[in-house]
Tab-separated table of C-alpha atoms and ligand atoms in Angstrom:
chain	number	residue	atom	x	y	z
A	1	MET	CA	-8.997	63.409	117.501
A	2	SER	CA	-6.826	60.468	118.545
A	3	ALA	CA	-3.313	61.105	119.750
A	4	LYS	CA	-0.524	60.115	117.296
A	5	ILE	CA	3.165	59.610	117.591
A	6	ALA	CA	5.084	62.480	115.977
A	7	LEU	CA	8.787	62.460	115.060
A	8	VAL	CA	10.271	65.894	114.571
A	9	THR	CA	13.843	65.953	113.206
A	10	GLY	CA	15.898	68.950	114.395
A	11	GLY	CA	13.344	69.346	117.275
A	12	ALA	CA	15.927	71.332	119.243
A	13	GLY	CA	16.221	74.073	116.715
A	14	GLY	CA	14.401	77.352	116.565
A	15	ILE	CA	11.404	76.295	114.518
A	16	GLY	CA	11.658	72.617	115.644
A	17	THR	CA	11.291	73.438	119.345
A	18	GLU	CA	8.044	75.263	118.679
A	19	ILE	CA	6.783	72.386	116.562
A	20	CYS	CA	7.554	69.969	119.390
A	21	ARG	CA	5.634	72.197	121.861
A	22	THR	CA	2.625	72.730	119.524
A	23	LEU	CA	2.211	69.074	118.555
A	24	SER	CA	2.492	68.094	122.259
A	25	ARG	CA	-0.236	70.584	123.057
A	26	GLU	CA	-2.408	68.982	120.430
A	27	GLY	CA	-2.064	65.828	122.485
A	28	HIS	CA	0.407	63.980	120.318
A	29	ARG	CA	3.290	61.956	121.719
A	30	VAL	CA	6.269	63.842	120.269
A	31	VAL	CA	9.856	62.599	119.920
A	32	THR	CA	12.785	64.227	118.271
A	33	THR	CA	16.170	63.348	116.817
A	34	CYS	CA	19.240	65.334	117.175
A	35	ALA	CA	22.830	65.158	115.808
A	36	PRO	CA	24.900	67.019	118.433
A	37	VAL	CA	27.525	68.144	115.851
A	38	PHE	CA	25.143	70.071	113.608
A	39	GLU	CA	21.912	70.693	115.387
A	40	CYS	CA	21.960	70.829	119.084
A	41	PRO	CA	25.177	71.923	120.894
A	42	ASN	CA	22.984	73.020	123.892
A	43	LEU	CA	20.986	69.843	124.106
A	44	ALA	CA	21.226	69.445	127.885
A	45	ASP	CA	19.786	72.966	128.395
A	46	TRP	CA	17.072	72.290	125.832
A	47	LYS	CA	16.011	69.181	127.700
A	48	LYS	CA	15.957	70.928	131.022
A	49	ASN	CA	13.932	73.952	129.610
A	50	MET	CA	11.448	71.686	127.906
A	51	LYS	CA	10.975	69.635	131.026
A	52	ALA	CA	10.569	72.839	133.083
A	53	GLU	CA	7.797	73.958	130.662
A	54	GLY	CA	6.047	70.620	131.166
A	55	PHE	CA	6.914	68.925	127.874
A	56	ASP	CA	8.108	65.353	127.800
A	57	VAL	CA	9.954	65.059	124.430
A	58	PRO	CA	12.410	62.211	124.339
A	59	VAL	CA	15.548	62.893	122.140
A	60	PHE	CA	16.987	60.060	120.024
A	61	GLU	CA	20.423	60.516	118.620
A	62	ALA	CA	20.554	60.307	114.781
A	63	ASP	CA	22.562	61.981	112.070
A	64	VAL	CA	19.874	62.758	109.551
A	65	ALA	CA	22.586	62.897	106.798
A	66	ASP	CA	23.236	59.146	107.342
A	67	PHE	CA	20.750	56.567	106.186
A	68	GLU	CA	21.846	53.907	108.576
A	69	SER	CA	21.854	56.228	111.580
A	70	CYS	CA	18.252	57.164	110.740
A	71	ARG	CA	17.253	53.452	110.335
A	72	LEU	CA	18.702	52.680	113.762
A	73	ALA	CA	17.021	55.684	115.388
A	74	VAL	CA	13.619	54.904	113.976
A	75	GLU	CA	13.951	51.255	114.935
A	76	GLN	CA	14.662	52.371	118.511
A	77	ILE	CA	11.798	54.935	118.489
A	78	GLU	CA	9.327	52.340	117.311
A	79	LYS	CA	10.479	49.845	119.987
A	80	GLU	CA	10.402	52.338	122.860
A	81	VAL	CA	7.472	54.601	121.821
A	82	GLY	CA	5.580	53.025	118.931
A	83	PRO	CA	5.151	53.417	115.202
A	84	VAL	CA	5.554	56.894	113.777
A	85	ASP	CA	2.286	58.449	112.466
A	86	ILE	CA	3.531	61.980	111.859
A	87	LEU	CA	7.015	62.833	110.506
A	88	VAL	CA	8.211	66.501	110.436
A	89	ASN	CA	11.431	66.834	108.511
A	90	CYS	CA	12.750	70.020	110.130
A	91	ALA	CA	16.430	69.445	110.555
A	92	GLY	CA	18.421	72.008	108.546
A	93	ILE	CA	21.629	73.999	108.482
A	94	THR	CA	23.098	76.824	106.555
A	95	ARG	CA	26.606	77.311	105.104
A	96	ASP	CA	26.123	80.647	103.313
A	97	SER	CA	28.649	81.743	100.786
A	98	VAL	CA	28.667	83.294	97.362
A	99	LEU	CA	29.090	80.559	94.808
A	100	LYS	CA	32.509	81.674	93.579
A	101	LYS	CA	33.755	80.999	97.195
A	102	MET	CA	31.655	78.049	98.103
A	103	THR	CA	33.542	74.962	99.024
A	104	SER	CA	32.650	71.390	98.172
A	105	ASP	CA	32.173	70.763	101.924
A	106	GLN	CA	29.730	73.577	102.248
A	107	TRP	CA	27.784	72.269	99.312
A	108	GLN	CA	27.850	68.604	100.502
A	109	GLN	CA	26.947	69.396	104.142
A	110	VAL	CA	23.897	71.405	103.261
A	111	LEU	CA	22.620	69.031	100.637
A	112	SER	CA	23.063	66.008	102.964
A	113	VAL	CA	21.606	67.549	106.105
A	114	ASN	CA	18.741	69.416	104.389
A	115	LEU	CA	17.755	67.134	101.480
A	116	ASP	CA	19.268	63.628	101.849
A	117	SER	CA	17.824	63.652	105.345
A	118	VAL	CA	14.242	63.922	103.915
A	119	PHE	CA	14.834	60.582	102.066
A	120	ASN	CA	16.745	59.101	104.940
A	121	MET	CA	14.018	59.600	107.442
A	122	THR	CA	10.851	59.322	105.240
A	123	ARG	CA	12.086	55.991	103.842
A	124	GLN	CA	12.128	54.505	107.394
A	125	VAL	CA	8.563	55.437	108.255
A	126	PHE	CA	6.654	55.534	104.957
A	127	PRO	CA	6.063	51.745	104.481
A	128	GLY	CA	4.552	51.471	107.955
A	129	MET	CA	2.277	54.424	107.359
A	130	LEU	CA	1.090	52.839	104.113
A	131	ASP	CA	0.435	49.497	105.823
A	132	ARG	CA	-1.498	51.197	108.661
A	133	GLY	CA	-3.418	53.430	106.280
A	134	PHE	CA	-2.468	56.691	107.973
A	135	GLY	CA	0.430	59.011	107.860
A	136	ARG	CA	1.347	62.729	107.781
A	137	ILE	CA	4.675	63.923	106.486
A	138	VAL	CA	5.437	67.652	106.666
A	139	ASN	CA	8.757	68.947	105.038
A	140	ILE	CA	10.014	72.320	106.353
A	141	SER	CA	11.452	73.980	103.343
A	142	SER	CA	12.089	77.716	102.907
A	143	ILE	CA	11.155	80.848	100.955
A	144	ASN	CA	14.719	80.504	99.518
A	145	GLY	CA	13.811	77.167	97.905
A	146	ARG	CA	11.015	79.062	96.154
A	147	LYS	CA	12.811	82.207	94.921
A	148	GLY	CA	16.574	81.471	95.393
A	149	GLN	CA	18.769	83.610	97.608
A	150	PHE	CA	22.103	85.441	97.009
A	151	GLY	CA	24.750	83.498	98.904
A	152	GLN	CA	22.649	80.307	99.311
A	153	ALA	CA	23.105	78.203	96.128
A	154	ASN	CA	23.482	75.077	98.337
A	155	TYR	CA	20.521	75.865	100.682
A	156	SER	CA	18.217	77.034	97.861
A	157	ALA	CA	18.955	73.898	95.830
A	158	ALA	CA	18.325	71.624	98.814
A	159	LYS	CA	15.186	73.408	99.896
A	160	ALA	CA	13.726	73.393	96.311
A	161	GLY	CA	14.509	69.704	96.143
A	162	MET	CA	12.491	69.027	99.222
A	163	HIS	CA	9.397	70.104	97.525
A	164	GLY	CA	10.128	67.884	94.443
A	165	PHE	CA	10.332	65.002	96.907
A	166	THR	CA	7.020	66.106	98.447
A	167	MET	CA	5.202	66.198	95.135
A	168	ALA	CA	6.429	62.749	94.110
A	169	VAL	CA	5.815	60.907	97.347
A	170	ALA	CA	2.347	62.668	97.797
A	171	GLN	CA	1.227	60.743	94.764
A	172	GLU	CA	2.489	57.429	96.223
A	173	GLY	CA	0.800	57.988	99.609
A	174	ILE	CA	-2.564	59.585	99.019
A	175	ARG	CA	-4.522	56.472	98.303
A	176	LYS	CA	-3.337	54.868	101.551
A	177	GLY	CA	-4.173	57.860	103.696
A	178	VAL	CA	-0.587	59.201	103.837
A	179	THR	CA	-0.316	62.914	103.006
A	180	VAL	CA	2.955	64.712	102.171
A	181	ASN	CA	3.253	68.535	102.230
A	182	THR	CA	5.869	71.234	102.255
A	183	ILE	CA	5.850	74.401	104.368
A	184	SER	CA	8.016	77.281	103.114
A	185	PRO	CA	8.686	79.708	105.890
A	186	GLY	CA	10.218	83.054	105.224
A	187	TYR	CA	12.672	84.624	107.624
A	188	VAL	CA	11.867	83.518	111.216
A	189	ALA	CA	13.143	84.908	114.403
A	190	THR	CA	15.554	81.998	115.185
A	191	GLU	CA	19.259	81.705	115.938
A	192	MET	CA	19.880	80.630	112.315
A	193	VAL	CA	18.441	84.001	111.050
A	194	LYS	CA	20.065	85.996	113.868
A	195	LYS	CA	23.423	84.768	112.630
A	196	ILE	CA	23.103	86.733	109.404
A	197	ARG	CA	25.320	89.812	109.342
A	198	GLU	CA	23.353	92.711	110.842
A	199	ASP	CA	23.423	94.983	107.731
A	200	VAL	CA	22.439	92.083	105.488
A	201	LEU	CA	19.587	91.108	107.932
A	202	GLN	CA	18.285	94.664	108.068
A	203	SER	CA	18.180	94.784	104.208
A	204	ILE	CA	16.231	91.468	104.218
A	205	ILE	CA	13.762	92.740	106.808
A	206	ALA	CA	13.246	95.802	104.548
A	207	GLN	CA	12.029	93.456	101.804
A	208	ILE	CA	9.243	91.792	104.036
A	209	PRO	CA	5.979	93.615	103.520
A	210	ALA	CA	4.866	92.545	107.023
A	211	GLY	CA	7.834	94.563	108.266
A	212	ARG	CA	9.122	91.913	110.695
A	213	LEU	CA	10.425	88.449	111.074
A	214	ALA	CA	7.966	85.542	111.592
A	215	GLU	CA	7.632	83.981	115.122
A	216	PRO	CA	8.217	80.216	115.196
A	217	TRP	CA	4.707	79.565	116.416
A	218	GLU	CA	3.448	81.062	113.143
A	219	ILE	CA	5.137	78.132	111.435
A	220	ALA	CA	4.319	75.459	113.990
A	221	ARG	CA	0.516	76.004	113.954
A	222	VAL	CA	0.517	75.222	110.256
A	223	VAL	CA	2.462	71.975	110.906
A	224	ALA	CA	-0.220	71.002	113.449
A	225	PHE	CA	-2.920	71.841	110.902
A	226	LEU	CA	-1.365	69.663	108.233
A	227	ALA	CA	-0.693	66.870	110.727
A	228	SER	CA	-4.329	66.678	111.763
A	229	GLU	CA	-6.501	63.689	110.885
A	230	LYS	CA	-8.841	66.227	109.261
A	231	SER	CA	-6.287	67.368	106.720
A	232	GLY	CA	-6.388	64.074	104.729
A	233	PHE	CA	-7.395	65.838	101.463
A	234	ILE	CA	-4.315	68.184	101.478
A	235	SER	CA	-1.257	66.524	99.834
A	236	GLY	CA	1.456	67.728	97.573
A	237	ALA	CA	0.903	71.283	98.669
A	238	ASN	CA	3.571	73.906	99.393
A	239	ILE	CA	2.406	76.439	101.899
A	240	ASP	CA	4.185	79.812	101.942
A	241	ILE	CA	4.426	81.601	105.319
A	242	ASN	CA	6.565	84.599	104.482
A	243	GLY	CA	4.857	87.893	105.355
A	244	GLY	CA	4.337	88.726	101.759
A	245	GLN	CA	8.005	88.565	100.840
A	246	PHE	CA	7.516	86.213	97.909
A	247	ILE	CA	4.063	86.035	96.323
A	248	HIS	CA	3.724	84.158	93.011
B	1	CAA	N1	21.599	90.811	95.457
B	1	CAA	C1	22.654	91.350	94.716
B	1	CAA	N2	23.805	91.741	95.241
B	1	CAA	C2	24.050	91.468	96.476
B	1	CAA	C3	22.989	90.880	97.350
B	1	CAA	C4	21.833	90.557	96.727
B	1	CAA	N3	20.805	89.961	97.469
B	1	CAA	N4	23.587	90.753	98.608
B	1	CAA	C5	24.863	91.232	98.552
B	1	CAA	N5	25.095	91.638	97.207
B	1	CAA	C6	26.362	92.271	96.739
B	1	CAA	C7	26.931	93.193	97.776
B	1	CAA	O1	26.334	94.497	97.727
B	1	CAA	C8	28.486	93.232	97.507
B	1	CAA	O2	28.671	94.048	96.379
B	1	CAA	P1	30.019	94.788	96.208
B	1	CAA	O3	31.076	93.755	96.164
B	1	CAA	O4	29.801	95.593	94.964
B	1	CAA	O5	30.193	95.629	97.467
B	1	CAA	C9	28.700	91.754	96.972
B	1	CAA	O6	27.341	91.318	96.577
B	1	CAA	C10	29.184	90.844	98.130
B	1	CAA	O7	28.180	90.767	99.197
B	1	CAA	P2	28.644	90.519	100.698
B	1	CAA	O8	29.479	91.660	101.210
B	1	CAA	O9	27.427	90.276	101.453
B	1	CAA	O10	29.529	89.256	100.492
B	1	CAA	P3	30.175	88.419	101.666
B	1	CAA	O11	31.035	87.374	100.982
B	1	CAA	O12	30.763	89.234	102.728
B	1	CAA	O13	28.898	87.631	102.308
B	1	CAA	C11	27.042	86.183	102.423
B	1	CAA	C12	28.108	86.723	101.527
B	1	CAA	C13	27.587	85.473	103.667
B	1	CAA	C14	26.260	85.173	101.555
B	1	CAA	C15	26.162	87.424	102.769
B	1	CAA	O14	25.725	88.061	101.627
B	1	CAA	C16	24.787	86.963	103.500
B	1	CAA	O15	24.857	86.562	104.687
B	1	CAA	N6	23.676	86.936	102.791
B	1	CAA	C17	22.454	86.500	103.354
B	1	CAA	C18	22.163	85.060	102.995
B	1	CAA	C19	20.804	84.678	103.583
B	1	CAA	O16	19.800	85.208	103.323
B	1	CAA	N7	20.859	83.646	104.435
B	1	CAA	C20	19.673	83.214	105.062
B	1	CAA	C21	20.074	82.484	106.320
B	1	CAA	S1	18.621	82.003	107.293
B	1	CAA	C22	17.933	80.905	106.389
B	1	CAA	O17	18.336	80.378	105.467
B	1	CAA	C23	16.533	80.478	106.859
B	1	CAA	C24	15.533	80.607	105.738
B	1	CAA	O18	15.091	79.512	105.268
B	1	CAA	C25	15.063	81.892	105.356
């Protein structure tokens, strides 16, 4: 299989880091974007660790919530590395609150970082993928976009919206060799999940038939599968990876 250029947004996050490692091991040239404010306060350490592990993943600064920032970042990536063949929309944040206390800022931040970002980034790379006759777009959604979650009206709405985008754009891309798919992870052992209050987290784990959180590699390997040249007949799918927590 030929090596491709893969752009992973939020590549310094818990799932994103493992996606960068896995796609690199598959032989792809991986780059990531990062907005220091939201996604990667420990970026310097992340770069050092990845280098020590033998991964060369350049980081380009971009605020995924901002269209122009994404345009400039992709322009720079294409100039310095080459055209993007694989896009993994992985950047995401939580601002959990019950609706009766949720502020407009908490709503807007989650919708713009988790959902607007998918348009902002995909719009930059999609025309080139169509022209070249190959592309793989993988949107990292969530179990909570499938079933809704108490305290996550913002996050559940954004994550459900991602798959609406996937289904629409899959139809636009498939005849030109561009596939678009969603992955909906359940609760994964990342900093984002470890932030949940301990009693609440334990009650969530009790609802997972597998009896544990997922490991990030269990998500990343499915990204690599969908990104493969051989997965050209899979488009518009939403793949659940949730330990049996939500089956429908
Ligand atoms: N269903 C029904 N009632 C619930 C409930 C649920 N799932 N969870 C809590 N309640 C009840 C509580 O029992 C409590 O009832 P009483 O007032 O009668 O005691 C009431 O609702 C208030 O609950 P909290 O004490 O939890 O309210 P809070 O304001 O202190 O906290 C919260 C709210 C921050 C949203 C907290 O409930 C929470 O952290 N929930 C988990 C949210 C979650 O799953 N986030 C996932 C983050 S990771 C991620 O998003 C990655 C991914 O994709 C999976």
